Amino acid sequence: MTVDGRADSPDPVSPKGRDRRRRLLSRRSLVWIVIAVVLAVPAVVLPHLDLPAGGLIPIAQSLLPAGALGLLVVAVVAAVSRAWIGATVLVAGAVLSVLPVLNPAATGAGDCTGSTPLTVLSFNAKFAGADPRQLADLIRDAGADVVILVETDEHLIGQILHGQGLAETLPYRTKQVSTNAYKGSVILSAYPLSAEADIPGSVFEQVSAVAALPDGSAVRVAAVHPPPPVGQPGDWHEAVTAIDEWIQATSEPRLVVAGDFNSSFSHPVFRRLAAGLATAAQAAGPVPWPTWPQEKPVPAFTAIDHVLARGAVPTGWDSAYIEGSDHRAVIANWALCDLT
Protein backbone atom coordinates (compact mmCIF):
# COMPACT_ATOMS: atom_id res chain seq x y z
CA MET A 1 0.00 0.00 0.00
CA THR A 2 1.10 3.61 -0.59
CA VAL A 3 1.03 6.24 2.13
CA ASP A 4 -2.35 7.54 0.89
CA GLY A 5 -3.90 4.08 1.06
CA ARG A 6 -3.96 3.32 -2.67
CA ALA A 7 -2.55 0.14 -4.13
CA ASP A 8 0.72 0.44 -5.91
CA SER A 9 0.54 0.23 -9.72
CA PRO A 10 2.88 -2.32 -11.24
CA ASP A 11 6.16 -0.75 -12.26
CA PRO A 12 6.19 -0.90 -16.09
CA VAL A 13 9.82 -2.01 -16.04
CA SER A 14 9.25 -4.67 -13.38
CA PRO A 15 8.45 -8.26 -14.41
CA LYS A 16 4.85 -7.79 -13.28
CA GLY A 17 4.57 -4.54 -15.27
CA ARG A 18 6.06 -6.14 -18.37
CA ASP A 19 3.62 -9.06 -18.13
CA ARG A 20 0.68 -6.68 -17.81
CA ARG A 21 1.89 -4.67 -20.78
CA ARG A 22 2.30 -7.81 -22.88
CA ARG A 23 -1.23 -8.93 -22.00
CA LEU A 24 -2.63 -5.55 -23.02
CA LEU A 25 -0.74 -5.60 -26.31
CA SER A 26 -1.84 -9.17 -26.96
CA ARG A 27 -5.47 -8.30 -26.24
CA ARG A 28 -5.24 -5.20 -28.45
CA SER A 29 -3.60 -7.22 -31.22
CA LEU A 30 -6.37 -9.81 -31.08
CA VAL A 31 -9.06 -7.11 -31.31
CA TRP A 32 -7.31 -5.59 -34.33
CA ILE A 33 -6.99 -8.99 -36.01
CA VAL A 34 -10.75 -9.52 -35.64
CA ILE A 35 -11.46 -6.02 -36.99
CA ALA A 36 -9.08 -6.57 -39.91
CA VAL A 37 -10.60 -9.91 -40.87
CA VAL A 38 -14.15 -8.54 -40.63
CA LEU A 39 -13.24 -5.64 -42.94
CA ALA A 40 -10.76 -7.28 -45.32
CA VAL A 41 -12.39 -10.62 -46.14
CA PRO A 42 -15.67 -9.16 -47.54
CA ALA A 43 -13.63 -6.61 -49.54
CA VAL A 44 -11.53 -9.39 -51.09
CA VAL A 45 -14.57 -11.53 -51.92
CA LEU A 46 -16.75 -8.67 -53.19
CA PRO A 47 -15.24 -8.15 -56.69
CA HIS A 48 -15.81 -11.83 -57.49
CA LEU A 49 -19.51 -11.98 -56.61
CA ASP A 50 -21.55 -12.16 -59.80
CA LEU A 51 -24.92 -11.56 -58.12
CA PRO A 52 -27.26 -8.62 -58.82
CA ALA A 53 -28.72 -9.04 -55.29
CA GLY A 54 -31.21 -6.24 -55.74
CA GLY A 55 -28.44 -3.96 -56.94
CA LEU A 56 -26.68 -3.88 -53.57
CA ILE A 57 -23.66 -5.95 -54.63
CA PRO A 58 -23.03 -4.11 -57.94
CA ILE A 59 -23.29 -0.77 -56.13
CA ALA A 60 -20.88 -1.93 -53.43
CA GLN A 61 -18.51 -3.19 -56.12
CA SER A 62 -18.50 0.26 -57.71
CA LEU A 63 -17.19 1.63 -54.41
CA LEU A 64 -14.26 -0.80 -54.21
CA PRO A 65 -11.51 1.75 -55.06
CA ALA A 66 -12.72 4.00 -52.25
CA GLY A 67 -13.09 0.97 -50.02
CA ALA A 68 -9.49 -0.07 -50.64
CA LEU A 69 -8.31 3.40 -49.64
CA GLY A 70 -10.43 3.11 -46.51
CA LEU A 71 -8.75 -0.19 -45.60
CA LEU A 72 -5.33 1.44 -45.98
CA VAL A 73 -6.36 4.27 -43.66
CA VAL A 74 -7.51 1.77 -41.04
CA ALA A 75 -4.24 -0.15 -41.56
CA VAL A 76 -2.27 3.00 -40.66
CA VAL A 77 -4.31 3.35 -37.47
CA ALA A 78 -3.60 -0.31 -36.64
CA ALA A 79 0.10 0.19 -37.29
CA VAL A 80 0.16 3.24 -34.99
CA SER A 81 -1.42 0.99 -32.36
CA ARG A 82 1.39 -1.53 -33.02
CA ALA A 83 -1.15 -4.12 -34.16
CA TRP A 84 1.17 -5.40 -36.88
CA ILE A 85 -0.77 -8.51 -37.82
CA GLY A 86 -4.03 -6.58 -38.14
CA ALA A 87 -2.30 -3.89 -40.22
CA THR A 88 -0.82 -6.54 -42.51
CA VAL A 89 -4.22 -8.19 -43.01
CA LEU A 90 -5.79 -4.82 -43.86
CA VAL A 91 -3.07 -3.94 -46.38
CA ALA A 92 -3.37 -7.38 -48.00
CA GLY A 93 -7.16 -6.96 -48.16
CA ALA A 94 -6.82 -3.56 -49.81
CA VAL A 95 -4.42 -4.90 -52.44
CA LEU A 96 -6.40 -8.06 -53.20
CA SER A 97 -9.72 -6.19 -53.37
CA VAL A 98 -8.44 -3.56 -55.80
CA LEU A 99 -6.50 -5.82 -58.18
CA PRO A 100 -9.57 -6.89 -60.21
CA VAL A 101 -10.64 -3.24 -60.43
CA LEU A 102 -7.47 -2.07 -62.20
CA ASN A 103 -7.21 -1.70 -65.96
CA PRO A 104 -5.98 -5.07 -67.21
CA ALA A 105 -2.54 -5.41 -68.72
CA ALA A 106 -2.36 -5.25 -72.51
CA THR A 107 -3.30 -8.56 -74.11
CA GLY A 108 -2.20 -10.15 -77.37
CA ALA A 109 -3.60 -7.24 -79.36
CA GLY A 110 -0.56 -5.30 -78.24
CA ASP A 111 1.63 -7.58 -80.37
CA CYS A 112 -0.07 -6.62 -83.62
CA THR A 113 1.32 -4.14 -86.10
CA GLY A 114 -0.93 -1.11 -85.82
CA SER A 115 -0.58 1.51 -88.52
CA THR A 116 -4.12 2.89 -89.06
CA PRO A 117 -4.97 5.63 -86.53
CA LEU A 118 -8.49 6.06 -85.20
CA THR A 119 -9.70 8.54 -82.57
CA VAL A 120 -13.01 7.77 -80.87
CA LEU A 121 -14.90 10.12 -78.55
CA SER A 122 -17.61 8.56 -76.38
CA PHE A 123 -20.03 10.56 -74.25
CA ASN A 124 -23.25 10.21 -72.26
CA ALA A 125 -25.07 13.51 -72.88
CA LYS A 126 -27.48 13.01 -69.94
CA PHE A 127 -30.92 13.32 -71.50
CA ALA A 128 -29.41 15.49 -74.30
CA GLY A 129 -28.72 18.21 -71.73
CA ALA A 130 -24.98 18.58 -72.37
CA ASP A 131 -23.58 21.88 -73.62
CA PRO A 132 -23.34 21.54 -77.43
CA ARG A 133 -20.65 24.21 -77.81
CA GLN A 134 -18.33 22.57 -75.27
CA LEU A 135 -18.96 19.18 -76.84
CA ALA A 136 -18.25 20.46 -80.36
CA ASP A 137 -15.07 22.17 -79.18
CA LEU A 138 -13.91 18.94 -77.55
CA ILE A 139 -14.62 16.95 -80.73
CA ARG A 140 -12.52 19.44 -82.71
CA ASP A 141 -9.69 19.54 -80.20
CA ALA A 142 -9.57 15.74 -79.99
CA GLY A 143 -9.63 15.35 -83.77
CA ALA A 144 -12.29 12.66 -83.35
CA ASP A 145 -12.91 10.43 -86.36
CA VAL A 146 -15.87 8.73 -84.68
CA VAL A 147 -18.20 10.14 -82.02
CA ILE A 148 -20.43 7.91 -79.92
CA LEU A 149 -23.29 9.67 -78.14
CA VAL A 150 -25.76 8.01 -75.78
CA GLU A 151 -28.71 9.63 -74.00
CA THR A 152 -29.01 12.03 -76.92
CA ASP A 153 -31.76 13.32 -79.21
CA GLU A 154 -32.03 14.84 -82.68
CA HIS A 155 -32.03 18.38 -81.31
CA LEU A 156 -28.61 17.96 -79.65
CA ILE A 157 -27.24 16.14 -82.69
CA GLY A 158 -28.45 18.98 -84.92
CA GLN A 159 -26.88 21.58 -82.65
CA ILE A 160 -23.52 19.80 -82.84
CA LEU A 161 -23.53 19.15 -86.57
CA HIS A 162 -25.20 22.31 -87.87
CA GLY A 163 -25.29 24.81 -85.03
CA GLN A 164 -21.61 24.24 -84.19
CA GLY A 165 -20.42 23.59 -87.74
CA LEU A 166 -19.36 19.94 -87.55
CA ALA A 167 -21.56 18.69 -90.40
CA GLU A 168 -18.61 18.65 -92.80
CA THR A 169 -16.23 17.15 -90.24
CA LEU A 170 -18.67 14.34 -89.35
CA PRO A 171 -20.83 13.95 -92.48
CA TYR A 172 -21.93 10.37 -91.79
CA ARG A 173 -24.19 9.04 -89.06
CA THR A 174 -26.42 6.16 -88.05
CA LYS A 175 -30.21 6.34 -88.17
CA GLN A 176 -32.43 8.89 -86.47
CA VAL A 177 -32.60 8.37 -82.72
CA SER A 178 -35.61 7.94 -80.46
CA THR A 179 -37.67 10.94 -79.43
CA ASN A 180 -36.94 9.93 -75.82
CA ALA A 181 -33.63 11.65 -75.05
CA TYR A 182 -32.69 9.11 -72.40
CA LYS A 183 -32.86 6.28 -74.97
CA GLY A 184 -31.14 7.74 -78.03
CA SER A 185 -27.75 6.44 -79.24
CA VAL A 186 -25.94 7.58 -82.37
CA ILE A 187 -22.63 7.14 -84.20
CA LEU A 188 -21.26 10.22 -85.96
CA SER A 189 -18.38 9.56 -88.33
CA ALA A 190 -15.86 11.26 -90.57
CA TYR A 191 -15.93 8.10 -92.71
CA PRO A 192 -18.75 6.43 -94.65
CA LEU A 193 -20.90 4.04 -92.61
CA SER A 194 -22.60 0.87 -93.83
CA ALA A 195 -24.01 -2.45 -92.60
CA GLU A 196 -25.86 -0.69 -89.78
CA ALA A 197 -27.38 -3.03 -87.20
CA ASP A 198 -29.06 -2.76 -83.81
CA ILE A 199 -27.56 -4.45 -80.77
CA PRO A 200 -30.27 -6.20 -78.73
CA GLY A 201 -30.64 -6.61 -75.01
CA SER A 202 -30.99 -3.10 -73.55
CA VAL A 203 -33.89 -0.80 -72.74
CA PHE A 204 -31.78 1.90 -74.43
CA GLU A 205 -30.97 2.10 -78.13
CA GLN A 206 -27.72 0.44 -79.15
CA VAL A 207 -26.42 0.59 -82.71
CA SER A 208 -23.41 -0.50 -84.74
CA ALA A 209 -22.08 0.21 -88.23
CA VAL A 210 -18.99 -0.44 -90.36
CA ALA A 211 -16.79 2.59 -91.03
CA ALA A 212 -14.84 2.57 -94.31
CA LEU A 213 -11.39 4.05 -93.62
CA PRO A 214 -9.29 6.11 -96.04
CA ASP A 215 -6.73 3.31 -96.49
CA GLY A 216 -9.43 1.00 -97.87
CA SER A 217 -9.84 -1.06 -94.70
CA ALA A 218 -12.79 -1.02 -92.32
CA VAL A 219 -13.76 -1.24 -88.66
CA ARG A 220 -17.10 -1.99 -87.04
CA VAL A 221 -18.06 0.55 -84.39
CA ALA A 222 -20.75 0.04 -81.76
CA ALA A 223 -22.56 2.43 -79.41
CA VAL A 224 -23.77 0.60 -76.29
CA HIS A 225 -25.71 1.59 -73.19
CA PRO A 226 -27.01 -1.02 -70.74
CA PRO A 227 -29.27 0.25 -67.94
CA PRO A 228 -27.77 0.99 -64.52
CA PRO A 229 -27.93 -1.65 -61.76
CA VAL A 230 -29.76 0.77 -59.46
CA GLY A 231 -33.44 -0.13 -59.49
CA GLN A 232 -33.11 -2.67 -62.30
CA PRO A 233 -30.21 -5.01 -61.46
CA GLY A 234 -31.62 -7.94 -63.43
CA ASP A 235 -32.01 -5.86 -66.59
CA TRP A 236 -28.50 -4.47 -66.09
CA HIS A 237 -26.92 -7.91 -65.80
CA GLU A 238 -28.86 -9.26 -68.77
CA ALA A 239 -27.97 -6.25 -70.94
CA VAL A 240 -24.23 -6.41 -70.20
CA THR A 241 -24.34 -10.16 -70.88
CA ALA A 242 -26.17 -9.53 -74.16
CA ILE A 243 -23.45 -7.10 -75.28
CA ASP A 244 -20.86 -9.75 -74.45
CA GLU A 245 -22.76 -12.31 -76.54
CA TRP A 246 -23.06 -9.82 -79.41
CA ILE A 247 -19.31 -9.19 -79.32
CA GLN A 248 -18.59 -12.92 -79.40
CA ALA A 249 -20.96 -13.36 -82.37
CA THR A 250 -19.48 -10.44 -84.33
CA SER A 251 -16.92 -11.77 -86.77
CA GLU A 252 -15.15 -8.56 -87.89
CA PRO A 253 -11.47 -8.68 -86.92
CA ARG A 254 -11.58 -4.97 -86.06
CA LEU A 255 -14.24 -3.92 -83.58
CA VAL A 256 -14.64 -0.84 -81.38
CA VAL A 257 -17.33 -0.89 -78.68
CA ALA A 258 -17.92 2.35 -76.79
CA GLY A 259 -20.47 3.98 -74.54
CA ASP A 260 -21.79 4.14 -71.02
CA PHE A 261 -21.53 0.53 -69.84
CA ASN A 262 -22.88 1.35 -66.35
CA SER A 263 -20.25 -1.09 -65.09
CA SER A 264 -16.54 -1.20 -64.40
CA PHE A 265 -13.82 -3.78 -63.94
CA SER A 266 -15.17 -4.11 -60.39
CA HIS A 267 -18.03 -6.17 -61.89
CA PRO A 268 -17.40 -9.77 -62.98
CA VAL A 269 -20.00 -9.50 -65.75
CA PHE A 270 -18.07 -6.59 -67.29
CA ARG A 271 -14.72 -8.34 -66.92
CA ARG A 272 -16.15 -11.22 -68.94
CA LEU A 273 -17.36 -8.80 -71.61
CA ALA A 274 -13.95 -7.11 -71.79
CA ALA A 275 -11.96 -10.35 -71.86
CA GLY A 276 -10.02 -10.57 -75.12
CA LEU A 277 -10.55 -6.86 -75.82
CA ALA A 278 -8.21 -3.97 -75.20
CA THR A 279 -9.41 -0.95 -73.26
CA ALA A 280 -8.21 2.46 -74.34
CA ALA A 281 -7.64 3.31 -70.66
CA GLN A 282 -4.64 0.95 -70.73
CA ALA A 283 -2.78 3.81 -72.42
CA ALA A 284 -3.26 5.86 -69.23
CA GLY A 285 -1.87 3.15 -66.93
CA PRO A 286 -3.45 0.67 -64.52
CA VAL A 287 -5.50 3.18 -62.51
CA PRO A 288 -9.14 3.30 -63.69
CA TRP A 289 -9.65 7.07 -63.68
CA PRO A 290 -13.29 7.70 -62.71
CA THR A 291 -15.79 9.03 -65.23
CA TRP A 292 -18.92 9.23 -63.04
CA PRO A 293 -20.54 11.04 -61.29
CA GLN A 294 -19.86 14.65 -62.22
CA GLU A 295 -21.95 17.56 -60.94
CA LYS A 296 -22.61 15.73 -57.66
CA PRO A 297 -21.75 16.54 -54.03
CA VAL A 298 -19.35 13.57 -54.06
CA PRO A 299 -16.42 13.43 -56.51
CA ALA A 300 -16.40 10.97 -59.40
CA PHE A 301 -15.47 7.55 -58.02
CA THR A 302 -16.10 4.90 -60.70
CA ALA A 303 -15.04 4.30 -64.31
CA ILE A 304 -18.14 3.19 -66.21
CA ASP A 305 -17.55 4.91 -69.57
CA HIS A 306 -15.31 2.79 -71.77
CA VAL A 307 -13.92 2.42 -75.26
CA LEU A 308 -12.97 -1.21 -75.93
CA ALA A 309 -11.53 -2.71 -79.09
CA ARG A 310 -10.48 -5.89 -80.83
CA GLY A 311 -7.75 -5.77 -83.45
CA ALA A 312 -6.35 -2.48 -82.16
CA VAL A 313 -3.65 -1.10 -79.88
CA PRO A 314 -4.52 1.76 -77.47
CA THR A 315 -2.18 4.72 -77.95
CA GLY A 316 -3.89 7.39 -75.86
CA TRP A 317 -6.71 8.02 -73.39
CA ASP A 318 -8.16 11.13 -71.83
CA SER A 319 -11.41 12.37 -70.32
CA ALA A 320 -13.07 15.78 -70.12
CA TYR A 321 -15.91 17.42 -68.27
CA ILE A 322 -18.77 18.96 -70.28
CA GLU A 323 -21.41 21.02 -68.52
CA GLY A 324 -24.86 19.50 -68.37
CA SER A 325 -23.81 15.88 -67.98
CA ASP A 326 -22.91 13.78 -64.96
CA HIS A 327 -20.51 11.71 -67.12
CA ARG A 328 -17.07 12.68 -68.36
CA ALA A 329 -16.45 12.36 -72.08
CA VAL A 330 -13.80 9.79 -72.97
CA ILE A 331 -11.29 10.27 -75.81
CA ALA A 332 -9.59 7.11 -77.07
CA ASN A 333 -6.74 6.94 -79.55
CA TRP A 334 -6.12 3.67 -81.36
CA ALA A 335 -3.75 2.15 -83.86
CA LEU A 336 -5.82 -0.40 -85.75
CA CYS A 337 -4.03 -3.66 -86.45
CA ASP A 338 -3.02 -4.39 -90.03
CA LEU A 339 -5.24 -7.07 -91.56
CA THR A 340 -2.55 -8.61 -93.78
PDB file of N, CA and C in Angstrom, residues 125-129 149-155 157 176-186 203-205 225:
ATOM      1  N   ALA A 125     -24.647  12.113 -72.894  1.00  0.00           N
ATOM      2  CA  ALA A 125     -25.070  13.513 -72.882  1.00  0.00           C
ATOM      3  C   ALA A 125     -26.141  13.811 -71.848  1.00  0.00           C
ATOM      4  N   LYS A 126     -26.511  12.843 -71.020  1.00  0.00           N
ATOM      5  CA  LYS A 126     -27.485  13.006 -69.937  1.00  0.00           C
ATOM      6  C   LYS A 126     -28.777  13.670 -70.407  1.00  0.00           C
ATOM      7  N   PHE A 127     -29.615  12.861 -71.016  1.00  0.00           N
ATOM      8  CA  PHE A 127     -30.918  13.320 -71.500  1.00  0.00           C
ATOM      9  C   PHE A 127     -30.771  14.472 -72.495  1.00  0.00           C
ATOM     10  N   ALA A 128     -29.681  14.454 -73.278  1.00  0.00           N
ATOM     11  CA  ALA A 128     -29.407  15.488 -74.296  1.00  0.00           C
ATOM     12  C   ALA A 128     -29.240  16.872 -73.686  1.00  0.00           C
ATOM     13  N   GLY A 129     -28.853  16.930 -72.407  1.00  0.00           N
ATOM     14  CA  GLY A 129     -28.718  18.214 -71.734  1.00  0.00           C
ATOM     15  C   GLY A 129     -27.318  18.783 -71.736  1.00  0.00           C
ATOM     16  N   LEU A 149     -22.473   8.952 -79.107  1.00  0.00           N
ATOM     17  CA  LEU A 149     -23.291   9.675 -78.145  1.00  0.00           C
ATOM     18  C   LEU A 149     -24.425   8.774 -77.671  1.00  0.00           C
ATOM     19  N   VAL A 150     -24.594   8.690 -76.350  1.00  0.00           N
ATOM     20  CA  VAL A 150     -25.757   8.014 -75.779  1.00  0.00           C
ATOM     21  C   VAL A 150     -26.521   9.021 -74.933  1.00  0.00           C
ATOM     22  N   GLU A 151     -27.780   8.696 -74.649  1.00  0.00           N
ATOM     23  CA  GLU A 151     -28.709   9.631 -74.004  1.00  0.00           C
ATOM     24  C   GLU A 151     -28.726  10.960 -74.769  1.00  0.00           C
ATOM     25  N   THR A 152     -28.967  10.858 -76.070  1.00  0.00           N
ATOM     26  CA  THR A 152     -29.011  12.034 -76.921  1.00  0.00           C
ATOM     27  C   THR A 152     -30.325  12.081 -77.682  1.00  0.00           C
ATOM     28  N   ASP A 153     -30.585  13.199 -78.354  1.00  0.00           N
ATOM     29  CA  ASP A 153     -31.764  13.323 -79.213  1.00  0.00           C
ATOM     30  C   ASP A 153     -31.378  14.083 -80.481  1.00  0.00           C
ATOM     31  N   GLU A 154     -32.322  14.200 -81.400  1.00  0.00           N
ATOM     32  CA  GLU A 154     -32.028  14.840 -82.681  1.00  0.00           C
ATOM     33  C   GLU A 154     -31.713  16.332 -82.521  1.00  0.00           C
ATOM     34  N   HIS A 155     -32.301  16.955 -81.522  1.00  0.00           N
ATOM     35  CA  HIS A 155     -32.030  18.379 -81.310  1.00  0.00           C
ATOM     36  C   HIS A 155     -30.555  18.598 -80.968  1.00  0.00           C
ATOM     37  N   ILE A 157     -28.044  16.534 -81.534  1.00  0.00           N
ATOM     38  CA  ILE A 157     -27.242  16.143 -82.695  1.00  0.00           C
ATOM     39  C   ILE A 157     -27.219  17.266 -83.730  1.00  0.00           C
ATOM     40  N   GLN A 176     -31.824   7.929 -87.390  1.00  0.00           N
ATOM     41  CA  GLN A 176     -32.428   8.886 -86.470  1.00  0.00           C
ATOM     42  C   GLN A 176     -32.700   8.213 -85.133  1.00  0.00           C
ATOM     43  N   VAL A 177     -32.464   8.953 -84.054  1.00  0.00           N
ATOM     44  CA  VAL A 177     -32.604   8.372 -82.721  1.00  0.00           C
ATOM     45  C   VAL A 177     -34.024   8.539 -82.206  1.00  0.00           C
ATOM     46  N   SER A 178     -34.297   7.883 -81.100  1.00  0.00           N
ATOM     47  CA  SER A 178     -35.607   7.937 -80.460  1.00  0.00           C
ATOM     48  C   SER A 178     -35.945   9.361 -80.026  1.00  0.00           C
ATOM     49  N   THR A 179     -37.229   9.638 -79.933  1.00  0.00           N
ATOM     50  CA  THR A 179     -37.667  10.944 -79.430  1.00  0.00           C
ATOM     51  C   THR A 179     -37.452  11.048 -77.919  1.00  0.00           C
ATOM     52  N   ASN A 180     -37.243   9.921 -77.250  1.00  0.00           N
ATOM     53  CA  ASN A 180     -36.936   9.927 -75.824  1.00  0.00           C
ATOM     54  C   ASN A 180     -35.437  10.136 -75.648  1.00  0.00           C
ATOM     55  N   ALA A 181     -35.048  11.297 -75.116  1.00  0.00           N
ATOM     56  CA  ALA A 181     -33.628  11.649 -75.046  1.00  0.00           C
ATOM     57  C   ALA A 181     -32.824  10.663 -74.220  1.00  0.00           C
ATOM     58  N   TYR A 182     -33.458  10.024 -73.228  1.00  0.00           N
ATOM     59  CA  TYR A 182     -32.691   9.110 -72.397  1.00  0.00           C
ATOM     60  C   TYR A 182     -32.377   7.797 -73.117  1.00  0.00           C
ATOM     61  N   LYS A 183     -33.059   7.533 -74.249  1.00  0.00           N
ATOM     62  CA  LYS A 183     -32.864   6.279 -74.975  1.00  0.00           C
ATOM     63  C   LYS A 183     -31.911   6.400 -76.156  1.00  0.00           C
ATOM     64  N   GLY A 184     -31.783   7.599 -76.742  1.00  0.00           N
ATOM     65  CA  GLY A 184     -31.139   7.737 -78.035  1.00  0.00           C
ATOM     66  C   GLY A 184     -29.643   7.457 -78.027  1.00  0.00           C
ATOM     67  N   SER A 185     -29.174   6.718 -79.032  1.00  0.00           N
ATOM     68  CA  SER A 185     -27.748   6.443 -79.239  1.00  0.00           C
ATOM     69  C   SER A 185     -27.437   6.648 -80.713  1.00  0.00           C
ATOM     70  N   VAL A 186     -26.292   7.291 -80.998  1.00  0.00           N
ATOM     71  CA  VAL A 186     -25.939   7.581 -82.374  1.00  0.00           C
ATOM     72  C   VAL A 186     -24.429   7.463 -82.565  1.00  0.00           C
ATOM     73  N   VAL A 203     -32.730  -1.668 -72.640  1.00  0.00           N
ATOM     74  CA  VAL A 203     -33.892  -0.796 -72.737  1.00  0.00           C
ATOM     75  C   VAL A 203     -33.538   0.480 -73.499  1.00  0.00           C
ATOM     76  N   PHE A 204     -32.252   0.767 -73.651  1.00  0.00           N
ATOM     77  CA  PHE A 204     -31.781   1.904 -74.429  1.00  0.00           C
ATOM     78  C   PHE A 204     -31.435   1.455 -75.841  1.00  0.00           C
ATOM     79  N   GLU A 205     -31.405   2.409 -76.762  1.00  0.00           N
ATOM     80  CA  GLU A 205     -30.970   2.099 -78.126  1.00  0.00           C
ATOM     81  C   GLU A 205     -29.477   1.778 -78.142  1.00  0.00           C
ATOM     82  N   HIS A 225     -25.227   0.921 -74.387  1.00  0.00           N
ATOM     83  CA  HIS A 225     -25.708   1.595 -73.189  1.00  0.00           C
ATOM     84  C   HIS A 225     -26.665   0.676 -72.423  1.00  0.00           C
TER      85      HIS A 225
END
